[in-house]
PDB file of C-alpha atoms and ligand atoms in Angstrom:
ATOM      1  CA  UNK A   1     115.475 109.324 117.758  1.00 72.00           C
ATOM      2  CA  UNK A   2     115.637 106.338 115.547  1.00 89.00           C
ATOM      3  CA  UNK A   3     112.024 104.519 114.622  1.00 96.00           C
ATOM      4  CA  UNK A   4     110.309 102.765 117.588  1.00 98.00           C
ATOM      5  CA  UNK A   5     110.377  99.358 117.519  1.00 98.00           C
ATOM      6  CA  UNK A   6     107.317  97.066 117.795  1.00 98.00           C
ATOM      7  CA  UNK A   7     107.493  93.699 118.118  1.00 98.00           C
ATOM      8  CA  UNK A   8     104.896  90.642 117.900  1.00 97.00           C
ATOM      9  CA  UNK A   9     104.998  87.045 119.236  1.00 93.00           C
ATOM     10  CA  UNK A  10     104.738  84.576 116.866  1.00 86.00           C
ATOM     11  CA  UNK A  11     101.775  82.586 118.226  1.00 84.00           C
ATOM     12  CA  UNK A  12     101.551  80.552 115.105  1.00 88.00           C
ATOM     13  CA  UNK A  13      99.622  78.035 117.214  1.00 89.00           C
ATOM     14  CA  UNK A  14      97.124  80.197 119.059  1.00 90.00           C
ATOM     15  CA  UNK A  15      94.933  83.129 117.687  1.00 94.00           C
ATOM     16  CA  UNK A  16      95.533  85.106 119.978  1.00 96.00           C
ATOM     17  CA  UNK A  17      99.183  85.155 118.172  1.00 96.00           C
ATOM     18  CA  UNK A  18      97.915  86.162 115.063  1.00 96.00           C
ATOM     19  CA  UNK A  19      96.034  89.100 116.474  1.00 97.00           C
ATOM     20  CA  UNK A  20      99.456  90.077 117.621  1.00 97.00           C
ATOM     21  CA  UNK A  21     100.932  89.898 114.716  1.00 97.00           C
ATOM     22  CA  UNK A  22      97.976  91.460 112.735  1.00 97.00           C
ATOM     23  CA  UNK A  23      98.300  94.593 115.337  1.00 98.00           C
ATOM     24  CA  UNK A  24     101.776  95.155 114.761  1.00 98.00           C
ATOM     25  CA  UNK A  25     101.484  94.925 111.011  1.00 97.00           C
ATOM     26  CA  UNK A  26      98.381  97.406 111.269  1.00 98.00           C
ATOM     27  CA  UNK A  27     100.286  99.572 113.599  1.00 98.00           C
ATOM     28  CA  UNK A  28     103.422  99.683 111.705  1.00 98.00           C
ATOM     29  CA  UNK A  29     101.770 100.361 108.536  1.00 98.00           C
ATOM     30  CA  UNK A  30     100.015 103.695 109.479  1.00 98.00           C
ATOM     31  CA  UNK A  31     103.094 105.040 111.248  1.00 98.00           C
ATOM     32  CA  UNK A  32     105.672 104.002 108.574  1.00 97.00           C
ATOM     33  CA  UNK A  33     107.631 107.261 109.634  1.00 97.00           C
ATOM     34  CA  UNK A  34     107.947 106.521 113.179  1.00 97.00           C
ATOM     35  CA  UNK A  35     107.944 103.187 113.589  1.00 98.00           C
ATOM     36  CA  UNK A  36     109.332  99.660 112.411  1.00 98.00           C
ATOM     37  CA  UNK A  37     108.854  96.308 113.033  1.00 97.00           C
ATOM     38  CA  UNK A  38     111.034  92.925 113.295  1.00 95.00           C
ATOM     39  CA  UNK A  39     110.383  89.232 112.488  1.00 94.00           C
ATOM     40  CA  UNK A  40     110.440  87.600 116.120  1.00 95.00           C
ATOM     41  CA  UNK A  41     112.725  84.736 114.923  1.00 95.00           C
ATOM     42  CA  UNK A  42     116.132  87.280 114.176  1.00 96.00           C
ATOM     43  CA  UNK A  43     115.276  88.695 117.748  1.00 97.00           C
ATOM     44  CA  UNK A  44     114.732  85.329 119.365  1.00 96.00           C
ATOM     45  CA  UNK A  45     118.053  84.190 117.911  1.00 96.00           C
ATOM     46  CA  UNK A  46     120.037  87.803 118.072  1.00 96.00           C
ATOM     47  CA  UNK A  47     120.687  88.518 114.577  1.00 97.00           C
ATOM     48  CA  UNK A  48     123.497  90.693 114.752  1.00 97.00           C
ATOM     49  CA  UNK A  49     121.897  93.389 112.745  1.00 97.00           C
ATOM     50  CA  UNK A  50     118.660  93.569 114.430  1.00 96.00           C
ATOM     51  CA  UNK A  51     120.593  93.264 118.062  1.00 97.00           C
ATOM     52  CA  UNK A  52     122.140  96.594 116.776  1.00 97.00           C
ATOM     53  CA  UNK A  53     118.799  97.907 116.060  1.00 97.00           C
ATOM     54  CA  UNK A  54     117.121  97.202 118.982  1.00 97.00           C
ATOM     55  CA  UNK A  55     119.562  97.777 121.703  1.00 97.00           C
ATOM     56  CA  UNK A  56     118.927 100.507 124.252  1.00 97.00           C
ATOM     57  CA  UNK A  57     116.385 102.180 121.588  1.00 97.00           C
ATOM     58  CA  UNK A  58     112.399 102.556 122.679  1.00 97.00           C
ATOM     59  CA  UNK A  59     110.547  98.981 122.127  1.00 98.00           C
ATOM     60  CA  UNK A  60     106.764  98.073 122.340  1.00 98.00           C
ATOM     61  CA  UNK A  61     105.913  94.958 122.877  1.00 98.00           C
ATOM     62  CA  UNK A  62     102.643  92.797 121.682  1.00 98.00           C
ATOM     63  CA  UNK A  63     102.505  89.413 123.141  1.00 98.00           C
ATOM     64  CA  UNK A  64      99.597  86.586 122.310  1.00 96.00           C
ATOM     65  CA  UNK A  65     100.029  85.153 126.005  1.00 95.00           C
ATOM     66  CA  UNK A  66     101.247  85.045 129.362  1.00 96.00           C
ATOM     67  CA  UNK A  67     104.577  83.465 127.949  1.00 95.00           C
ATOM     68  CA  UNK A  68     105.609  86.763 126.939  1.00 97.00           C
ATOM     69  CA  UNK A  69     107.963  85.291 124.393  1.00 96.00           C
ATOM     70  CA  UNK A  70     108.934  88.795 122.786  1.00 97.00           C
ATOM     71  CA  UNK A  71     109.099  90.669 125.609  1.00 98.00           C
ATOM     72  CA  UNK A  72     111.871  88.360 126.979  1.00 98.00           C
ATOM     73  CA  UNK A  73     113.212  87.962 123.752  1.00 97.00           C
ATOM     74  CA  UNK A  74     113.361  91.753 122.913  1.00 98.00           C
ATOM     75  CA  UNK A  75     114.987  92.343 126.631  1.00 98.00           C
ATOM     76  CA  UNK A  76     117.294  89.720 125.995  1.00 97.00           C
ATOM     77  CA  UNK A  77     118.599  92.241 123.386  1.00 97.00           C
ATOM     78  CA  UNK A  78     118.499  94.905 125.082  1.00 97.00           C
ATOM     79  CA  UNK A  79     115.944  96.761 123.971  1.00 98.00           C
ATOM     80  CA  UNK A  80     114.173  99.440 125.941  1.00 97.00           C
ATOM     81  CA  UNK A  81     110.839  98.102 126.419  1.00 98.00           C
ATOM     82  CA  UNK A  82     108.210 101.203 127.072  1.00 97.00           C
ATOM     83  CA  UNK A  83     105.432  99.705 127.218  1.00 98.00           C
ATOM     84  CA  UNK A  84     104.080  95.964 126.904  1.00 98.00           C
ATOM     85  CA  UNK A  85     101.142  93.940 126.682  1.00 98.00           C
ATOM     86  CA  UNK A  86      99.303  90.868 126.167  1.00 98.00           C
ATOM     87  CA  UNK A  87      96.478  90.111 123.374  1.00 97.00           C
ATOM     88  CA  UNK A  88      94.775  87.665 126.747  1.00 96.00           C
ATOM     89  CA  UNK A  89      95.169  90.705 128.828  1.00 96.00           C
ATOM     90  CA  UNK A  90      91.842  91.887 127.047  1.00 96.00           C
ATOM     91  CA  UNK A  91      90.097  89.044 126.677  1.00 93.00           C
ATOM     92  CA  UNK A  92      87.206  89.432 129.225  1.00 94.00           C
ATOM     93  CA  UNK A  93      85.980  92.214 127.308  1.00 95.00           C
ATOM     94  CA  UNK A  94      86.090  90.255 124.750  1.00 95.00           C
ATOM     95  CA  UNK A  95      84.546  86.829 126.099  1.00 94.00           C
ATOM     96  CA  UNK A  96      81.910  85.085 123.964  1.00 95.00           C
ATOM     97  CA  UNK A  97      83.466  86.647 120.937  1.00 97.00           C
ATOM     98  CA  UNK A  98      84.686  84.255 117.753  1.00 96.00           C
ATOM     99  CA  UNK A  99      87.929  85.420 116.929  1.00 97.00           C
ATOM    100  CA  UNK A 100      88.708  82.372 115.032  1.00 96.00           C
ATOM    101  CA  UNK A 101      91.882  80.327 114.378  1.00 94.00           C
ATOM    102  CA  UNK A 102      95.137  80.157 114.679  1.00 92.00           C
ATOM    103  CA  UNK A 103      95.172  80.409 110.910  1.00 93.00           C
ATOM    104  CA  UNK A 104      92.260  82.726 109.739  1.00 95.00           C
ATOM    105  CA  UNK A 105      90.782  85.618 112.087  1.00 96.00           C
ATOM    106  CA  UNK A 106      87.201  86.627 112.026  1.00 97.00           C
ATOM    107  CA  UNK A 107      85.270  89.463 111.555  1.00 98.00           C
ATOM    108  CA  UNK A 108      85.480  89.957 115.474  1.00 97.00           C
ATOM    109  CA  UNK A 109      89.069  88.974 115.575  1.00 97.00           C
ATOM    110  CA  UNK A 110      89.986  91.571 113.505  1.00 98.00           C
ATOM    111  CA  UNK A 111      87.772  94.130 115.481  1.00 98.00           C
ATOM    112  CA  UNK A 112      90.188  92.900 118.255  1.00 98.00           C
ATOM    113  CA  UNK A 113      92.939  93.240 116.202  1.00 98.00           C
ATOM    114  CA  UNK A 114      92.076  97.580 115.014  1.00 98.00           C
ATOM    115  CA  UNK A 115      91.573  97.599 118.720  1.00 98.00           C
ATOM    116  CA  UNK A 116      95.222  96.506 119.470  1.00 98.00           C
ATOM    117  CA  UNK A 117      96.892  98.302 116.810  1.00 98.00           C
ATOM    118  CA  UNK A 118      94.945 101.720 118.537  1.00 98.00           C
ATOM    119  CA  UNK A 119      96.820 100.880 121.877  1.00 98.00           C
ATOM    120  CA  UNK A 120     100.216 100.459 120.139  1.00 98.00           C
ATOM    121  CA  UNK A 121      99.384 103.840 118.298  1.00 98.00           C
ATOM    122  CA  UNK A 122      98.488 105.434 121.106  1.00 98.00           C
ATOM    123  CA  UNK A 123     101.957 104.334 123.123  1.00 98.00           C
ATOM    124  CA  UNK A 124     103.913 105.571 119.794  1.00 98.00           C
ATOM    125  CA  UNK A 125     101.940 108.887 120.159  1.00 97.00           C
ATOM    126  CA  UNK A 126     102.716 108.841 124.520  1.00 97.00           C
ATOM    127  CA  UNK A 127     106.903 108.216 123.502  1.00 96.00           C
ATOM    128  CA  UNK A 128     107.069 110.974 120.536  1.00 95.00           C
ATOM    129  CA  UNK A 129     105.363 113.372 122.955  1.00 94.00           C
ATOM    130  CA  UNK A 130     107.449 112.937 126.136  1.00 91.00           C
ATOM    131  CA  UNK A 131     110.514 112.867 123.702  1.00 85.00           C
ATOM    132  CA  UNK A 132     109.769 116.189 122.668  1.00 83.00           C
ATOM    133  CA  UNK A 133     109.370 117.171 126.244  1.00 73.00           C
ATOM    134  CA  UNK A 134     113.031 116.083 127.060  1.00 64.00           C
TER     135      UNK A 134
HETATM  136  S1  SF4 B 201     103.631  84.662 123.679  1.00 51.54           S
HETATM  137 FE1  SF4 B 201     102.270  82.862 123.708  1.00 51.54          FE
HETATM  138  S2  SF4 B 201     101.200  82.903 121.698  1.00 51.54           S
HETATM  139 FE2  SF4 B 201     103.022  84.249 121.544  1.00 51.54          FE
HETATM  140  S3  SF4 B 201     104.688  82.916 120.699  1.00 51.54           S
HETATM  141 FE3  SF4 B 201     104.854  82.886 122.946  1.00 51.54          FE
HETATM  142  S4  SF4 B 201     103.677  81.051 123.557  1.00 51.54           S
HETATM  143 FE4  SF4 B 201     103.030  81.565 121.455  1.00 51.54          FE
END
């Protein structure tokens, strides 16, 4: 199986974006052998190369908000998205927290962030084990 793809938004405007991209980069970084990630932009626009990368191979997805841009950006191509969220999907738990801005995260906004890069870890870990089981 080829690495797993993980994909961020690129919520340049909205912190919730940059904990998303912060994740990924975390979550990428301690499972360099099993996993790769892609600037949004060359999905968003179908670079060629990373369109050949992507499609029909195992995708997560980590999205700042309900727009969902690179979930419908990494369907549109063609990737086989396993398992998605959304950084807001979590926020509740979260509420009162400073995470801070669009530009510079906080000490809590980075305890957000080694909490999203455990969920993407833990998907990796859930799609190497049931592709050993097939
Ligand atoms: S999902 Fe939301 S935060 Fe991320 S790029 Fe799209 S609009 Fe921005």
């Amino acid at each position: 199986m080829s690495k797993i793809k993980i994909i961020a938004c690129s919520g340049i405007g909205k912190a919730p974006g940059l904990i998303a991209r912060e994740a990924v980069i975390q979550a990428t970084r301690s499972l360099p052998e099993s996993t790769e990630r892609f600037c949004l932009g060359r999905v968003v626009t179908g670079d060629a190369d990373v369109v050949a990368a992507v499609k029909g191979q195992p995708c997560l997805i980590l999205d700042g908000c309900a727009k969902c841009c690179a979930l419908k950006s990494t369907e549109a191509c063609g990737g086989t998205v396993c398992a998605s969220h959304r950084v807001i999907d979590r926020m509740r738990e979260h509420r009162g927290e400073d995470h801070g801005t669009p530009r510079m995260l906080s000490d809590e906004g980075f305890a957000f962030v080694q909490e999203w890069a455990a969920v993407l870890e833990g998907d990796v870990a859930r799609i190497l084990e049931k592709e050993g089981e097939a």
